[in-house]
Coordinates of C-alpha atoms in Angstrom, one line a residue:
X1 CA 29.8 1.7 -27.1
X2 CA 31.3 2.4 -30.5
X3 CA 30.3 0.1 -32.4
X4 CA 26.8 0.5 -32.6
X5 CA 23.6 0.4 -35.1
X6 CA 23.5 3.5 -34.5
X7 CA 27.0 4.7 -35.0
X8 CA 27.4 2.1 -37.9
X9 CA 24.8 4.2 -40.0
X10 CA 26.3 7.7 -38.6
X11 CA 29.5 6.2 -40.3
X12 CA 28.0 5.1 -43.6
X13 CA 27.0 8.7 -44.3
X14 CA 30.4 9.5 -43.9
X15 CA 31.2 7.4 -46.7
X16 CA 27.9 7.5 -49.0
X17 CA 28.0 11.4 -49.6
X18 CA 31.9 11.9 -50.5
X19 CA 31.2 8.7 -52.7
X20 CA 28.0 9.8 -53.9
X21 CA 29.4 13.0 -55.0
X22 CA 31.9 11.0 -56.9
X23 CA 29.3 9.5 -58.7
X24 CA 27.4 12.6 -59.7
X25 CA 30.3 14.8 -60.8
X26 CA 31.0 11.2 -63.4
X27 CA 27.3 11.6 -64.3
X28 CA 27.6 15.9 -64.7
X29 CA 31.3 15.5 -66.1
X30 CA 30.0 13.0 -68.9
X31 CA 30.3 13.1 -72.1
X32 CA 26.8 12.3 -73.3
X33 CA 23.8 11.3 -71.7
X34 CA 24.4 8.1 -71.3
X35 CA 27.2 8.8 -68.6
X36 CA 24.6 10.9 -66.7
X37 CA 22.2 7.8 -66.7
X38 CA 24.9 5.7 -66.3
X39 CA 26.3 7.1 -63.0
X40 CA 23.0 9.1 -61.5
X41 CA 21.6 6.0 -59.7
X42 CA 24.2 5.3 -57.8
X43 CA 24.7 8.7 -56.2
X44 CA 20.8 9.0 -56.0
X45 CA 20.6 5.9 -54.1
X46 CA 23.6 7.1 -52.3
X47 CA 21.8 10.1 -51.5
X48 CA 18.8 8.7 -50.2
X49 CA 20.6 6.1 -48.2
X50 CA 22.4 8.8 -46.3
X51 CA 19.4 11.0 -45.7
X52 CA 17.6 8.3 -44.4
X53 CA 20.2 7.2 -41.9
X54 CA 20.8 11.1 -40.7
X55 CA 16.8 10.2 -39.6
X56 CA 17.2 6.8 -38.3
X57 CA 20.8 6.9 -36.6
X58 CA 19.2 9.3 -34.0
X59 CA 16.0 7.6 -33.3
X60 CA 17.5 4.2 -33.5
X61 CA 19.9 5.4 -30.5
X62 CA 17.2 6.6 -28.7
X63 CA 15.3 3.9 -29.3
X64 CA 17.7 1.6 -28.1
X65 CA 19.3 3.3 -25.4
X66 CA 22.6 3.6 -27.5
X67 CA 23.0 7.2 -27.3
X68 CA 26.4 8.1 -26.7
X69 CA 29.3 10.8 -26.9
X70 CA 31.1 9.6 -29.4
X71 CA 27.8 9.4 -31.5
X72 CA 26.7 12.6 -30.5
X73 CA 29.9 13.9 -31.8
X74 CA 30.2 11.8 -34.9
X75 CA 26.1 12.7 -36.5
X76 CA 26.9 16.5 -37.1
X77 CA 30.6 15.7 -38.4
X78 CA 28.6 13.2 -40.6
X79 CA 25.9 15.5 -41.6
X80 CA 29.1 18.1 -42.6
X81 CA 30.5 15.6 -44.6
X82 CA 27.8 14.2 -46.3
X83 CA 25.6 17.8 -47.4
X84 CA 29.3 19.2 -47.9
X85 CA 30.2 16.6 -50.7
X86 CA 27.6 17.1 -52.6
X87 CA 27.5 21.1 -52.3
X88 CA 31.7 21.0 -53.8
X89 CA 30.4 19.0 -56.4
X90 CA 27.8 21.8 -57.2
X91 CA 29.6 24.6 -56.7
X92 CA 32.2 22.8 -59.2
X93 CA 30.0 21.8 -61.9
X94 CA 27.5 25.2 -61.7
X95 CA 30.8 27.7 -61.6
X96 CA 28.3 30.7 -61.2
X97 CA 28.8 32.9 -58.3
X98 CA 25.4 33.0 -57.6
X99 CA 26.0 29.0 -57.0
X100 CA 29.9 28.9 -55.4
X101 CA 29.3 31.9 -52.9
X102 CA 26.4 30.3 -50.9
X103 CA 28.5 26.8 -51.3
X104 CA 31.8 28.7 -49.8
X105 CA 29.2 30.4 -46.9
X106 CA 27.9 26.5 -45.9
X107 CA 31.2 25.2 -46.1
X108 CA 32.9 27.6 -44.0
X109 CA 30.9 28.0 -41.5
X110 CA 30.8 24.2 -40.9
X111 CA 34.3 24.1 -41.6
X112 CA 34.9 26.5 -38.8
X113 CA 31.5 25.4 -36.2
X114 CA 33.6 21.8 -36.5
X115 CA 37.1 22.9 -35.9
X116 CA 35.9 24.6 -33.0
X117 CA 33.6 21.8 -31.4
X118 CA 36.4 19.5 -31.8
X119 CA 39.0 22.0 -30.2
X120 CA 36.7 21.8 -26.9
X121 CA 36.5 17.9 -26.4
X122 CA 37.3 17.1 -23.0
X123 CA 38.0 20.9 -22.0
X124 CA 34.2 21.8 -21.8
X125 CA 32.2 21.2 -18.8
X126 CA 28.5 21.7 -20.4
X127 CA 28.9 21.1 -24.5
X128 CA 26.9 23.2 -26.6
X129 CA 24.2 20.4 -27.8
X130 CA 23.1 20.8 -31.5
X131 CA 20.2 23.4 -31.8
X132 CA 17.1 22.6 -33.3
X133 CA 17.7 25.4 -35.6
X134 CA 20.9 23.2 -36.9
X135 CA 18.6 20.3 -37.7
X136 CA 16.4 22.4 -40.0
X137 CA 19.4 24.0 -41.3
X138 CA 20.6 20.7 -42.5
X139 CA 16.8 19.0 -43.2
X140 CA 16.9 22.1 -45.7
X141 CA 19.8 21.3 -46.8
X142 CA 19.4 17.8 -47.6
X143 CA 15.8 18.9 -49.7
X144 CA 18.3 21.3 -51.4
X145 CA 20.3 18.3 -52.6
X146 CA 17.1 16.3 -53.5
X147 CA 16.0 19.5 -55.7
X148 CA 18.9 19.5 -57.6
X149 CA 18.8 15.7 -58.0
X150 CA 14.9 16.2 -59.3
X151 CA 16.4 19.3 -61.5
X152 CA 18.7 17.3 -63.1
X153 CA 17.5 13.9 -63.4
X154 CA 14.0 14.5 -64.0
X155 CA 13.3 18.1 -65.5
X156 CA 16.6 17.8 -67.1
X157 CA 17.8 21.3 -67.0
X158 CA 14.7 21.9 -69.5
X159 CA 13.5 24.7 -66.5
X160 CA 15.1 28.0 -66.3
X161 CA 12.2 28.6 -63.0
X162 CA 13.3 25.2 -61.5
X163 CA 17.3 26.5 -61.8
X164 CA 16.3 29.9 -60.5
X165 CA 14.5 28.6 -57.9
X166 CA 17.2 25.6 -56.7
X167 CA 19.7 28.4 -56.5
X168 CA 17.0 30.7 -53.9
X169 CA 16.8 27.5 -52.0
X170 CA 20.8 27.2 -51.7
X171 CA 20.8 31.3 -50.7
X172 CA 18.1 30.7 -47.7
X173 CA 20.4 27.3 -46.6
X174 CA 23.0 29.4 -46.7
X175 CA 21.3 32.2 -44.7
X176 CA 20.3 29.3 -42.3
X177 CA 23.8 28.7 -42.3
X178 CA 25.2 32.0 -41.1
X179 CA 22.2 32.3 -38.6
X180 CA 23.2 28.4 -37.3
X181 CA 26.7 29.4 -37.0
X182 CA 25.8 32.7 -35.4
X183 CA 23.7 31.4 -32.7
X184 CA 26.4 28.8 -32.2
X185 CA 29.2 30.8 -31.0
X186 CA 26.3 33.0 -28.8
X187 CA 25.7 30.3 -26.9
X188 CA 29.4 28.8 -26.8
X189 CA 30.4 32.6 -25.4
X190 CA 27.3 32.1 -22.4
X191 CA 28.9 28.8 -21.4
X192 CA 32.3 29.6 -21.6
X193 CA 31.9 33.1 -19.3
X194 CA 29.1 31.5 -17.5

């Protein structure tokens, strides 16, 4: 059961927040304003589009009675890809360390938390499930992304507090990040000697 509503949506996140980015580093990267308003739409749109599926691929497969292994291994690879896009395109355009270190924090540790969930297909007996912990992580994350896209788009950078404060929010998803990641391997060390 592959191809699926469910699935189909778990894989149009895997295309709308690399392609999103796209469009938001044209918008950033632009020469004048005009550029911004050009391309901001699209990767707004984007954005929203994805979001909503990371909601609606879930319930739909429960829902349905489509849940299945390949989905429950594709949503948090999708969720990676899609919060991760956007985070190289901020960390790229910002160029602060106050802005690249938390962006290096979430990417590794999801860089490493996938590398090691897909080393253990077929070789584990009781996966570790995604914690509920990891779903705030990346609800926060995704109303990171939406600050930024309110910073930009409708303050317009005019807010030194609304900066300050979009970069506090990236520090505590990266914190949620590290604590996420943490908890992951805990419980991946209890099923593996238990």
């Amino acid at each position: 059961m592959i191809f699926t509503l469910p699935n189909i949506l778990t894989a149009f996140r895997l295309v709308a927040g690399p392609l999103g980015a796209v469009f938001l580093w044209w918008g950033l990267n632009a020469a004048d304003n005009e550029g911004l308003i050009r391309w901001w739409p699209y990767a707004l749109a984007l954005f929203i589009g994805g979001a909503v599926s990371d909601w609606l691929d879930g319930w739909l497969a429960r829902r349905l009675g489509q849940v299945s292994a390949f989905g429950a291994l594709l949503d948090p690879i999708a969720d990676k890809v899609f919060v991760g896009a956007f985070l190289i395109v901020f960390g790229l355009w910002s160029g602060l360390w106050l802005v690249t270190w938390p962006v290096a924090i979430i990417l590794s540790r999801d860089i490493v938390i996938t590398a090691i969930r897909l080393s253990r297909l077929g070789r584990e007996s009781v996966p570790v499930p995604v914690s509920l912990a990891a779903k705030v992580k990346t609800a926060v994350e995704m109303l990171m992304i939406a600050w930024f896209f309110a910073l930009i788009f409708l303050v317009r950078g005019d807010s030194i507090w609304a900066y300050e404060a979009w970069i506090v929010f990236l520090w505590i998803a990266a914190a949620l990040s590290l604590f996420t990641g943490l908890t992951y391997l805990r419980a991946l060390r209890k099923t593996s000697s238990g």
